[in-house]
Each structure stands twice: as structure tokens, then as C-alpha cells.
């Protein structure tokens, strides 16, 4: 093989690789010898088919396989000999028309990872904002829990339904021309008036009904309704009210706790307090991590591979655009988003840089995810698949370095962050929950291109505040730095999790304002290659990627 470098500019590299016909032919000969004993042909005993006939029968396919193997070997050798660390999967292409018996010329283009300066981790100063889980917070949670667990009592015969009452009904939905539409018929649907569960105008029109009433109401489906044939269209619903119930009083006592499967009220309070403490500790960590990454970003600046930045930007942008579809005015939301495109691109660049930086810090200081932790991560991820596919998914992750990196990345990041917390000088200050949440969401002290990074918001500093930022669109760029930075463009996504389910009886789907939701299905692991997890950026490959066919 002959290798010639054709480009060395910044982080970009390009090479031509010539694979001689002799090299390819020798591989074909070796493969013919290997498969010949397995070939069956009329007139020959098994394993006695002459090699020249095997080549005649399968020569074209064997030559193609030999070329592909030669390309992969050549790319691997190139990376090793030139000590290249590809940022993304190298682009491999066959130059000109190739025919068996001729030399093959291959073009290889890639971007390499930069040499990350030795990270400066001395002198880090952080403030830990703490919130006590007091009795008032526990009592508030108890009240909310009791509200969700409310019981219903049959209303008096002539009681007219009011806001807060539960109405049970049979219904038939019809289009403006009187034709019943699919999903618009059901029986025994119970809804609490004022819950906002049904499409706009529906609940308002059942105020005042009594058990036994029959009524026809007029509604208009929202413009963004999930069923396109109904979106924005007027409709009628013929209702038969079968029951009206009023909310019964829920006493918060030992019996209430026992109804939830606990021993007594004190145990319930203890569990709620533990949950609140966990939530507050999570907020405290989010704030500290944000400040930590801000300090790292401010103290380090080095070039990052454009392809990685573009992949990260596309990941963020795709989710943001998807979120605009659920805004009250999608067109206006998209226009506002477009005005901030450059800000989000800078966010992607910062995210990649921080990912490289965290990776360097972790590697330099011996931070690692051990095999036991990795096995636990794989087992947890496998639970999203059906029983028949879990083992196949586990085998896939064990065989695919990129898929394993996707799973490893968040835990590795947490370990690096914990390491840096231990190195930092930390002061503590007690605040209220509201103050802590406000501190997390604050843009104060951020220049364009930096952002808040809790799990709900992703706000580049802009001249004009957005009416509503897409929630949970970006998985908080700073919160999701990975073992090494993003390589999503070269990684397949896993089947997305089922949308949030709306609890409605059969046939009631078209009454719910939210988009119709598919029934939750058991996931299947892809037969050949499992889809890789999407949550965190993956580490860049240190070796050549999977075989790239030249045909």
C-alpha cells in the first residue's frame, strides 16, 4: 500500500491510499483457499471443487470483500503510523471506477482531535447553595399527594356538576357533516371538570349537567392537534351523562398512609422528606456544576473540530425545532429561534470544548468507569428492550465501542465533576428553594455563547428574551458533557421512548388535547446493530470505524 498526505490544515487531514491489484489478488487467493472446502458443486465431492472454479463462481464477490478488507486495514494502519486521533468517522471514498485486476485508489478525509492544553484545575472556587427540607415542604407534598388520591362520592340525584366534580359519560364525536370519526366514540369516560384534560371548550360545556342528562356540545379541535384530519376542525359530541360525583374529603392520617401501603403517617412523611432532600441535592449539584464548567470554559480556549461542533449543533437544533411545533405560534417561535442560530452554534462549540476538557482531566487523573459499573449501565439500558432482545442488545454494546461509550459517558462525566469538586475550595450558603432555582436560571455573568445548563433550559444570552424557550430540548448542554465529546453524527439513535401517556379509556383518544399517543410497545433490539443511546455525547473513536464499503 502507498499512502500520500494531500491535506494538513489545522485539524483537517486528507490522504490518498493506493491498494495494488497484487495485494487484492493475494487476499482473494487466500479467501478462495479458505472457502473452497465448504463449496458444493455437482460432479465434485464435498471439499474437492477446484480453486479455479471457486474463483470463477465467486470471484467478483470475493474481490469486493478483499478490497473492503484492504481499505479497512489501510485506514487502521494510517491512523497508527501517523498517530491520528479522528474526531469523527473518517470519510472514505473510492476514486474513479474500480474493476477487478486494477489498482484501487482510496481517498481518506478526517478531522483530528486537538492537542488539549494541560487543564488548569488549581484555584477552583465554588459555592454550595443548600436548602433544608423543612416540615412545610413535607406538608405541601402531603397535600398534593392527598389531592391526587382523592376519593369520589355519588352526588345527590339533582346535583348539577360544578368545577371540581367528576362527570362520567358515554360519547359519540361527529364531524361538521354529522359523520362519526375514528376514536371519537367511547363509554364510561370519567373527567374532573376544570382539570384541563380535554380539548378546549369541552369541560366548560358539561358544567351544570346531571346524571341521566343527554346533551350535544360543539367544539373546535386545536390547530396543532395530533390527528391532522381533525386539527382546526369543528365537531360535535353527543353525550350521555351516566354519573356525577363530588370529591370526598381525604384525611391525612395513618389510614391514608396505610392505603398507600405504608405503616403509618410518620413513615410516609419520612419517605417524602427523603424525596425532597434528593431533589434539593440535585438542584444544588446542578448549580455547582454550572459554576464549575463556567470556570473551566473561561480558563481554556483551543480549537475544536468543526465536524464535531456541527454534529453537536445539529443535535441541539433538531430538538429545538421540534419543540417549536408545540408552541402557540410555531411560525413565530421558529423565526425567533432562527434569529438565535449563531448563539446556539456557539453553545455547541463550547459543549464540544468542555467535553474534550473533561475527558483530558479524567484521563490525566485516572478517572475511569470500572467493569462492574459498566455492566450495571448495560443492564439498566437493556431494560428498555423486550425480554427476547435484551441479550442481543447486551452483546451489541459489548461489541460496539461507540455504543459502549454512549452508555459510559454520563457516569464518567459525573466522576470527573466529583473529582473537581474535591479539588475545589467550596463555601456554603443556605438559601430558599426559590432562590436556588432562580440562581440556576439566571443569565447573570454570561457572555453570548455560554448558557444556563440545568435539565430544563438552554438559554444563550440574547438581545431579546424569547417568549418561551423549548423545555428539555437540549438536555442541558453543560449538564451532558461526555467522556469525550460528541460523536452523534456517526452513531445511530435508539428508538425514542414512548411519548407521555394520557390516561383515557378506549375510544376517548380524540377528546384529549394532547397528541394521540401510541400504545406503549415493548422495544426490540435491532437485529444487526442495536440503536445507540442518545442521551450523552459519545467519545471519539481512537481507532478506525467499522468497515466502509467501496462499492
Coordinates of C-alpha atoms in Angstrom, one line a residue:
X1 CA 0.0 0.0 0.0
X2 CA 1.2 3.5 -0.8
X3 CA 0.0 6.5 1.3
X4 CA 0.3 10.2 0.4
X5 CA -0.8 13.1 2.5
X6 CA -2.8 15.6 0.4
X7 CA -4.0 18.0 3.1
X8 CA -2.7 19.1 6.5
X9 CA -4.6 22.3 7.5
X10 CA -5.5 23.0 11.1
X11 CA -7.3 19.9 12.3
X12 CA -8.2 18.7 8.8
X13 CA -6.2 15.8 7.2
X14 CA -6.6 14.1 3.8
X15 CA -4.7 11.2 2.3
X16 CA -4.7 9.0 -0.8
X17 CA -4.2 5.3 -0.3
X18 CA -3.2 3.1 -3.3
X19 CA -4.0 -0.6 -2.9
X20 CA -2.3 -2.6 -5.7
X21 CA -4.1 -5.2 -7.7
X22 CA -1.4 -7.7 -6.5
X23 CA -2.4 -7.1 -2.8
X24 CA -6.1 -7.5 -3.6
X25 CA -5.5 -10.7 -5.6
X26 CA -3.4 -12.3 -2.9
X27 CA -6.3 -11.7 -0.5
X28 CA -8.7 -13.3 -3.0
X29 CA -6.4 -16.3 -3.3
X30 CA -6.3 -16.7 0.5
X31 CA -10.1 -16.5 0.7
X32 CA -10.6 -19.0 -2.1
X33 CA -8.4 -21.5 -0.2
X34 CA -10.4 -20.8 2.9
X35 CA -13.9 -21.3 1.4
X36 CA -13.1 -24.0 -1.2
X37 CA -13.6 -26.9 1.2
X38 CA -17.1 -25.6 2.0
X39 CA -18.2 -25.2 -1.6
X40 CA -20.5 -27.8 -3.1
X41 CA -20.8 -28.3 -6.9
X42 CA -22.5 -31.0 -8.9
X43 CA -19.9 -33.6 -10.1
X44 CA -17.5 -32.9 -7.3
X45 CA -17.2 -34.5 -3.9
X46 CA -17.6 -32.0 -1.0
X47 CA -14.4 -30.1 -0.4
X48 CA -12.9 -31.2 -3.8
X49 CA -14.1 -28.3 -6.0
X50 CA -11.0 -26.9 -7.8
X51 CA -9.9 -23.4 -6.7
X52 CA -10.2 -22.0 -10.2
X53 CA -13.9 -23.0 -10.4
X54 CA -14.5 -21.4 -6.9
X55 CA -12.8 -18.2 -8.2
X56 CA -14.9 -18.3 -11.3
X57 CA -18.2 -18.7 -9.4
X58 CA -17.5 -16.3 -6.5
X59 CA -14.5 -14.2 -7.7
X60 CA -16.4 -10.9 -8.0
X61 CA -17.8 -11.1 -4.5
X62 CA -14.5 -12.3 -3.1
X63 CA -12.7 -9.4 -4.9
X64 CA -15.1 -6.9 -3.4
X65 CA -14.7 -8.3 0.1
X66 CA -10.9 -8.3 -0.4
X67 CA -11.0 -4.6 -1.4
X68 CA -13.1 -3.7 1.6
X69 CA -10.8 -5.5 4.0
X70 CA -7.8 -3.9 2.4
X71 CA -9.4 -0.5 2.8
X72 CA -10.1 -1.1 6.5
X73 CA -6.6 -2.4 7.1
X74 CA -5.2 0.6 5.2
X75 CA -7.2 3.1 7.3
X76 CA -6.2 1.4 10.5
X77 CA -2.5 1.4 9.5
X78 CA -2.8 5.0 8.5
X79 CA -4.1 6.1 11.9
X80 CA -1.5 4.1 13.8
X81 CA 1.5 5.2 11.7
X82 CA 0.5 8.9 11.6
X83 CA -0.7 8.8 15.3
X84 CA -4.0 10.2 14.3
X85 CA -7.0 10.6 16.7
X86 CA -10.1 11.0 14.5
X87 CA -12.7 13.4 15.9
X88 CA -15.4 11.8 13.8
X89 CA -15.7 8.8 11.5
X90 CA -13.2 9.3 8.6
X91 CA -14.8 9.8 5.2
X92 CA -13.5 7.0 2.9
X93 CA -14.3 7.0 -0.8
X94 CA -13.1 5.1 -3.9
X95 CA -11.6 7.3 -6.5
X96 CA -12.6 6.7 -10.1
X97 CA -14.0 3.4 -11.5
X98 CA -12.6 0.3 -10.0
X99 CA -12.5 -3.0 -11.8
X100 CA -11.0 -6.3 -10.6
X101 CA -7.4 -6.7 -11.6
X102 CA -6.7 -3.0 -11.3
X103 CA -5.1 -0.9 -8.6
X104 CA -7.6 0.9 -6.3
X105 CA -7.1 4.5 -5.2
X106 CA -8.8 5.5 -1.9
X107 CA -9.4 9.0 -0.6
X108 CA -9.5 9.4 3.2
X109 CA -10.6 12.7 4.8
X110 CA -10.9 13.3 8.5
X111 CA -10.6 15.8 11.3
X112 CA -8.3 15.0 14.2
X113 CA -8.7 15.8 17.9
X114 CA -6.8 18.8 19.0
X115 CA -3.9 18.7 21.5
X116 CA -5.8 19.8 24.6
X117 CA -3.6 22.0 26.8
X118 CA -2.9 20.7 30.3
X119 CA -6.1 21.7 32.1
X120 CA -5.8 24.2 34.9
X121 CA -7.7 22.8 37.8
X122 CA -6.0 24.6 40.7
X123 CA -7.7 27.5 42.4
X124 CA -11.2 26.5 41.7
X125 CA -13.7 28.2 44.0
X126 CA -17.3 27.2 44.2
X127 CA -20.3 28.0 46.4
X128 CA -22.7 25.3 47.5
X129 CA -26.2 26.7 47.9
X130 CA -28.2 24.4 50.3
X131 CA -31.9 24.3 51.0
X132 CA -33.2 22.4 54.1
X133 CA -36.1 20.0 53.6
X134 CA -38.3 21.6 56.3
X135 CA -41.7 20.4 57.6
X136 CA -43.6 23.0 55.4
X137 CA -42.2 21.4 52.3
X138 CA -43.2 17.9 53.5
X139 CA -46.7 19.2 54.4
X140 CA -47.1 20.7 50.9
X141 CA -46.1 17.4 49.3
X142 CA -48.6 15.6 51.6
X143 CA -51.4 17.9 50.5
X144 CA -50.5 17.3 46.8
X145 CA -50.4 13.6 47.3
X146 CA -53.8 13.7 49.1
X147 CA -55.2 15.7 46.2
X148 CA -54.1 13.2 43.7
X149 CA -55.5 10.3 45.8
X150 CA -58.9 12.0 46.3
X151 CA -62.0 9.8 46.5
X152 CA -65.3 10.4 44.8
X153 CA -68.8 10.2 46.3
X154 CA -72.0 9.9 44.4
X155 CA -73.7 13.3 44.1
X156 CA -77.4 13.8 45.1
X157 CA -79.8 12.9 42.3
X158 CA -80.4 16.5 41.2
X159 CA -76.9 17.8 41.8
X160 CA -75.6 19.9 38.9
X161 CA -72.0 19.3 38.1
X162 CA -69.6 22.1 39.0
X163 CA -65.9 22.7 38.7
X164 CA -64.1 20.1 40.7
X165 CA -66.8 17.5 40.3
X166 CA -66.2 14.3 38.3
X167 CA -68.5 13.5 35.4
X168 CA -68.8 10.1 33.8
X169 CA -70.2 9.9 30.3
X170 CA -70.7 8.0 27.1
X171 CA -70.0 10.0 24.0
X172 CA -70.0 10.0 20.2
X173 CA -68.0 12.5 18.3
X174 CA -69.0 13.7 14.9
X175 CA -67.6 16.0 12.2
X176 CA -69.4 19.1 11.0
X177 CA -71.3 16.9 8.4
X178 CA -72.6 14.6 11.1
X179 CA -70.2 11.6 10.4
X180 CA -68.8 9.9 13.5
X181 CA -65.0 10.0 13.3
X182 CA -62.5 7.3 14.3
X183 CA -61.5 7.4 18.0
X184 CA -64.4 9.7 18.9
X185 CA -66.7 7.1 20.5
X186 CA -66.4 5.7 24.0
X187 CA -68.2 4.7 27.1
X188 CA -67.6 5.4 30.8
X189 CA -65.1 8.2 30.4
X190 CA -64.7 10.0 33.7
X191 CA -63.2 13.5 33.8
X192 CA -62.8 16.1 36.5
X193 CA -64.2 19.4 35.4
X194 CA -61.5 22.0 35.4
X195 CA -58.7 19.5 35.0
X196 CA -57.9 20.8 31.5
X197 CA -57.6 17.3 30.3
X198 CA -60.0 17.6 27.4
X199 CA -59.8 19.8 24.3
X200 CA -60.7 23.5 24.9
X201 CA -64.3 24.2 25.5
X202 CA -65.4 20.6 26.3
X203 CA -65.3 20.8 30.1
X204 CA -66.8 24.2 30.2
X205 CA -70.0 22.8 28.4
X206 CA -70.6 20.0 30.9
X207 CA -70.8 22.3 33.9
X208 CA -74.4 22.0 35.1
X209 CA -75.2 18.6 33.8
X210 CA -76.9 15.9 36.0
X211 CA -76.8 12.2 36.0
X212 CA -79.1 10.9 33.2
X213 CA -78.8 14.1 31.1
X214 CA -78.2 13.9 27.4
X215 CA -76.5 16.8 25.7
X216 CA -74.8 17.7 22.4
X217 CA -71.9 20.1 22.6
X218 CA -69.9 22.0 19.9
X219 CA -66.1 22.2 20.0
X220 CA -63.3 23.1 17.7
X221 CA -60.1 21.0 17.7
X222 CA -56.9 22.9 18.2
X223 CA -54.8 23.8 15.1
X224 CA -51.9 21.8 16.4
X225 CA -54.0 18.7 17.3
X226 CA -52.2 15.5 16.6
X227 CA -54.8 13.9 14.4
X228 CA -54.3 16.0 11.2
X229 CA -57.8 15.2 9.9
X230 CA -59.3 16.9 13.0
X231 CA -56.8 19.7 13.6
X232 CA -58.6 23.1 13.5
X233 CA -61.9 21.4 12.5
X234 CA -65.3 21.9 14.2
X235 CA -67.0 18.9 15.7
X236 CA -70.0 17.9 17.9
X237 CA -70.2 15.4 20.7
X238 CA -73.4 13.6 21.7
X239 CA -73.1 13.0 25.5
X240 CA -75.0 10.7 27.8
X241 CA -74.2 11.6 31.5
X242 CA -74.1 8.3 33.5
X243 CA -72.8 9.7 36.8
X244 CA -71.8 12.9 38.6
X245 CA -69.6 12.6 41.7
X246 CA -68.2 15.1 44.2
X247 CA -64.8 15.0 45.7
X248 CA -64.7 13.3 49.1
X249 CA -62.6 14.6 51.9
X250 CA -59.2 12.9 52.1
X251 CA -57.8 12.9 55.7
X252 CA -54.1 12.9 56.0
X253 CA -53.6 10.3 58.8
X254 CA -52.3 6.8 59.4
X255 CA -55.2 5.3 57.4
X256 CA -54.2 7.4 54.4
X257 CA -50.6 6.2 54.7
X258 CA -51.8 2.6 55.1
X259 CA -53.9 2.9 51.9
X260 CA -50.6 3.7 50.2
X261 CA -49.0 0.5 51.5
X262 CA -47.1 2.1 54.4
X263 CA -47.1 1.5 58.2
X264 CA -48.2 5.0 59.3
X265 CA -48.1 8.7 58.6
X266 CA -44.6 9.1 60.1
X267 CA -43.2 6.6 57.6
X268 CA -44.9 8.5 54.7
X269 CA -43.5 11.8 55.9
X270 CA -40.0 10.3 56.2
X271 CA -40.2 9.0 52.6
X272 CA -41.5 12.3 51.3
X273 CA -38.7 14.2 53.2
X274 CA -36.1 11.9 51.6
X275 CA -37.5 12.6 48.1
X276 CA -37.5 16.3 48.7
X277 CA -33.9 16.2 50.0
X278 CA -32.9 14.2 46.9
X279 CA -34.5 16.8 44.7
X280 CA -32.8 19.7 46.5
X281 CA -29.4 18.0 46.4
X282 CA -29.9 17.6 42.7
X283 CA -30.6 21.3 42.3
X284 CA -27.5 22.1 44.5
X285 CA -25.3 19.9 42.3
X286 CA -26.7 21.4 39.1
X287 CA -25.8 24.9 40.3
X288 CA -22.3 23.9 41.4
X289 CA -21.7 22.0 38.2
X290 CA -22.8 25.0 36.2
X291 CA -20.4 27.3 38.0
X292 CA -17.6 24.7 37.7
X293 CA -18.0 24.4 34.0
X294 CA -18.1 28.1 33.6
X295 CA -14.7 28.4 35.3
X296 CA -13.3 25.7 33.1
X297 CA -14.6 27.3 29.9
X298 CA -13.3 30.7 30.9
X299 CA -9.8 29.3 31.6
X300 CA -9.4 27.2 28.5
X301 CA -9.6 28.1 24.8
X302 CA -8.4 25.8 22.0
X303 CA -9.6 24.9 18.5
X304 CA -12.2 22.2 18.2
X305 CA -13.0 20.0 15.2
X306 CA -15.7 21.7 13.1
X307 CA -17.4 18.4 12.3
X308 CA -17.9 17.7 16.0
X309 CA -19.3 21.2 16.5
X310 CA -21.7 20.7 13.6
X311 CA -22.8 17.3 14.8
X312 CA -23.5 18.8 18.3
X313 CA -25.3 21.8 16.8
X314 CA -27.5 19.6 14.7
X315 CA -28.4 17.6 17.8
X316 CA -29.4 20.7 19.7
X317 CA -31.1 22.4 16.7
X318 CA -33.2 19.4 15.7
X319 CA -34.7 19.2 19.2
X320 CA -35.3 23.0 19.4
X321 CA -37.1 23.0 16.0
X322 CA -39.2 20.1 17.1
X323 CA -40.2 22.0 20.3
X324 CA -41.3 25.0 18.2
X325 CA -44.0 22.8 16.7
X326 CA -45.8 22.7 20.1
X327 CA -45.7 26.5 20.6
X328 CA -48.9 28.6 20.3
X329 CA -47.5 30.2 17.2
X330 CA -45.0 27.7 15.6
X331 CA -44.0 30.1 12.8
X332 CA -43.2 32.9 15.2
X333 CA -41.3 30.6 17.5
X334 CA -39.2 29.2 14.6
X335 CA -38.4 32.7 13.4
X336 CA -37.3 33.7 16.8
X337 CA -35.2 30.6 17.0
X338 CA -33.6 31.3 13.6
X339 CA -32.5 34.7 14.9
X340 CA -30.5 32.9 17.7
X341 CA -28.9 30.3 15.4
X342 CA -25.4 31.7 15.9
X343 CA -25.8 31.7 19.7
X344 CA -26.8 28.0 19.6
X345 CA -23.8 27.2 17.3
X346 CA -21.5 28.8 19.9
X347 CA -23.2 26.7 22.6
X348 CA -22.4 23.6 20.5
X349 CA -18.7 24.7 20.2
X350 CA -18.5 25.3 23.9
X351 CA -20.0 22.0 24.7
X352 CA -17.5 20.1 22.5
X353 CA -14.6 22.0 24.0
X354 CA -15.8 21.2 27.5
X355 CA -16.3 17.6 26.6
X356 CA -12.7 17.4 25.4
X357 CA -11.5 19.2 28.5
X358 CA -13.4 16.9 30.9
X359 CA -12.0 13.9 29.0
X360 CA -8.5 15.2 29.4
X361 CA -8.9 15.9 33.1
X362 CA -10.4 12.5 33.7
X363 CA -7.7 10.6 31.8
X364 CA -4.9 12.6 33.3
X365 CA -6.1 11.9 36.8
X366 CA -7.0 8.2 36.5
X367 CA -10.8 8.7 36.5
X368 CA -12.5 5.6 35.0
X369 CA -15.7 3.6 34.8
X370 CA -14.9 0.1 36.0
X371 CA -16.2 -3.1 34.5
X372 CA -18.7 -3.6 37.3
X373 CA -20.2 -0.1 36.8
X374 CA -20.2 -0.6 33.1
X375 CA -22.1 -3.9 33.4
X376 CA -24.7 -2.2 35.6
X377 CA -25.1 0.5 33.0
X378 CA -25.6 -2.0 30.2
X379 CA -28.1 -4.0 32.3
X380 CA -30.1 -0.9 33.0
X381 CA -30.2 0.2 29.4
X382 CA -31.2 -3.3 28.3
X383 CA -34.4 -3.0 30.4
X384 CA -35.9 -0.8 27.7
X385 CA -36.0 -3.7 25.3
X386 CA -38.2 -6.8 25.4
X387 CA -37.0 -9.9 27.1
X388 CA -36.2 -11.6 23.8
X389 CA -34.0 -8.8 22.7
X390 CA -32.1 -7.8 25.9
X391 CA -29.3 -10.3 25.4
X392 CA -28.8 -9.2 21.8
X393 CA -28.6 -5.6 22.9
X394 CA -26.0 -6.5 25.6
X395 CA -23.9 -8.4 23.0
X396 CA -24.2 -5.4 20.7
X397 CA -22.9 -2.9 23.3
X398 CA -20.1 -5.3 24.2
X399 CA -19.0 -5.5 20.6
X400 CA -19.5 -1.8 19.5
X401 CA -17.1 0.6 21.2
X402 CA -19.2 3.7 20.3
X403 CA -22.4 2.3 21.8
X404 CA -20.5 1.4 25.0
X405 CA -19.1 5.0 25.0
X406 CA -22.6 6.4 24.8
X407 CA -23.6 4.5 28.0
X408 CA -20.3 5.2 29.8
X409 CA -20.2 8.9 29.1
X410 CA -22.7 10.4 31.7
X411 CA -21.2 8.3 34.5
X412 CA -17.6 9.2 33.5
X413 CA -18.6 12.9 33.4
X414 CA -20.1 12.7 36.9
X415 CA -17.0 11.1 38.2
X416 CA -14.8 13.8 36.7
X417 CA -17.1 16.5 38.2
X418 CA -16.9 14.9 41.6
X419 CA -13.1 14.8 41.3
X420 CA -13.1 18.5 40.6
X421 CA -15.5 19.2 43.4
X422 CA -13.0 17.5 45.7
X423 CA -10.2 19.7 44.3
X424 CA -12.2 23.0 44.7
X425 CA -12.4 25.3 47.6
X426 CA -16.1 25.2 48.5
X427 CA -18.1 27.6 50.7
X428 CA -21.7 27.0 51.8
X429 CA -24.7 29.3 52.0
X430 CA -28.3 28.4 53.0
X431 CA -31.0 29.7 50.7
X432 CA -34.6 29.1 49.8
X433 CA -35.7 26.7 47.1
X434 CA -36.9 29.7 45.1
X435 CA -33.6 31.4 45.4
X436 CA -31.7 28.3 44.3
X437 CA -33.9 27.8 41.3
X438 CA -33.5 31.5 40.3
X439 CA -29.8 31.2 40.6
X440 CA -29.8 28.2 38.3
X441 CA -31.9 30.0 35.7
X442 CA -30.1 33.3 35.9
X443 CA -28.2 34.6 32.9
X444 CA -26.1 36.9 35.0
X445 CA -22.4 36.9 34.2
X446 CA -22.9 35.0 30.9
X447 CA -21.5 36.2 27.6
X448 CA -23.0 35.2 24.3
X449 CA -22.2 31.6 23.6
X450 CA -22.5 30.5 27.2
X451 CA -25.6 29.3 28.7
X452 CA -27.5 28.0 31.7
X453 CA -27.4 24.3 31.9
X454 CA -30.0 22.9 34.2
X455 CA -32.0 20.0 32.8
X456 CA -34.9 22.2 31.7
X457 CA -33.4 25.3 30.0
X458 CA -30.7 26.1 27.5
X459 CA -30.6 29.9 27.2
X460 CA -27.9 31.7 25.2
X461 CA -27.8 35.4 26.2
X462 CA -29.7 37.2 23.5
X463 CA -30.7 40.8 23.0
X464 CA -34.4 39.9 23.1
X465 CA -35.8 37.4 25.6
X466 CA -37.6 34.6 24.0
X467 CA -41.3 34.3 24.7
X468 CA -40.8 30.7 25.7
X469 CA -37.7 28.6 25.4
X470 CA -38.2 25.0 24.4
X471 CA -38.2 22.9 27.5
X472 CA -35.8 20.0 27.9
X473 CA -34.8 20.3 24.2
X474 CA -31.1 20.3 24.6
X475 CA -30.7 18.1 27.7
X476 CA -28.7 21.0 29.2
X477 CA -25.5 21.2 27.2
X478 CA -23.2 21.7 30.1
X479 CA -25.1 19.0 32.1
X480 CA -24.5 16.4 29.4
X481 CA -20.7 16.7 28.8
X482 CA -19.4 13.3 28.0
X483 CA -16.4 11.1 28.5
X484 CA -15.1 12.6 25.3
X485 CA -17.1 15.0 23.1
X486 CA -20.0 14.4 20.8
X487 CA -19.9 11.9 18.0
X488 CA -23.6 11.6 17.4
X489 CA -23.4 12.1 13.7
X490 CA -21.7 8.8 13.3
X491 CA -23.9 7.0 15.8
X492 CA -27.4 5.7 15.3
X493 CA -30.2 6.7 17.7
X494 CA -32.1 4.3 19.8
X495 CA -35.8 4.1 19.3
X496 CA -37.2 7.0 21.2
X497 CA -39.2 6.3 24.4
X498 CA -42.9 6.4 24.2
X499 CA -44.5 9.8 24.5
X500 CA -46.1 10.7 27.8
X501 CA -49.3 8.7 28.1
X502 CA -52.6 10.3 28.7
X503 CA -54.8 8.1 30.7
X504 CA -58.1 7.8 28.8
X505 CA -60.5 4.9 28.3
X506 CA -60.6 3.1 25.0
X507 CA -62.2 5.3 22.4
X508 CA -61.5 8.6 24.2
X509 CA -58.3 9.5 22.4
X510 CA -59.8 12.2 20.3
X511 CA -61.1 14.1 23.3
X512 CA -57.7 14.7 24.8
X513 CA -55.9 17.9 23.8
X514 CA -52.5 16.3 23.7
X515 CA -51.4 14.5 20.6
X516 CA -52.9 11.0 20.3
X517 CA -50.4 8.6 21.9
X518 CA -49.5 5.2 20.5
X519 CA -49.8 2.3 22.9
X520 CA -46.6 1.6 24.7
X521 CA -44.8 -1.2 22.8
X522 CA -42.0 -3.4 24.0
X523 CA -38.8 -2.3 22.4
X524 CA -36.9 -4.6 20.2
X525 CA -33.1 -4.6 19.8
X526 CA -32.1 -4.1 16.2
X527 CA -31.1 -7.4 14.6
X528 CA -27.8 -6.4 13.2
X529 CA -26.9 -3.3 15.1
X530 CA -28.6 -2.0 18.2
X531 CA -29.6 1.6 18.1
X532 CA -27.2 3.6 20.2
X533 CA -28.3 5.6 23.3
X534 CA -29.0 9.2 22.5
X535 CA -28.6 11.0 25.8
X536 CA -25.0 11.9 26.1
X537 CA -22.3 12.8 23.6
X538 CA -20.0 9.8 22.9
X539 CA -16.3 9.5 22.9
X540 CA -14.5 10.0 19.6
X541 CA -13.0 6.8 18.2
X542 CA -9.4 6.1 18.8
X543 CA -9.4 3.5 16.0
X544 CA -10.8 3.4 12.6
X545 CA -14.6 3.0 12.4
X546 CA -16.4 0.0 11.1
X547 CA -15.7 -1.2 7.6
X548 CA -16.7 1.3 4.8
X549 CA -17.7 -0.5 1.6
X550 CA -16.2 0.8 -1.6
X551 CA -19.0 -0.1 -4.0

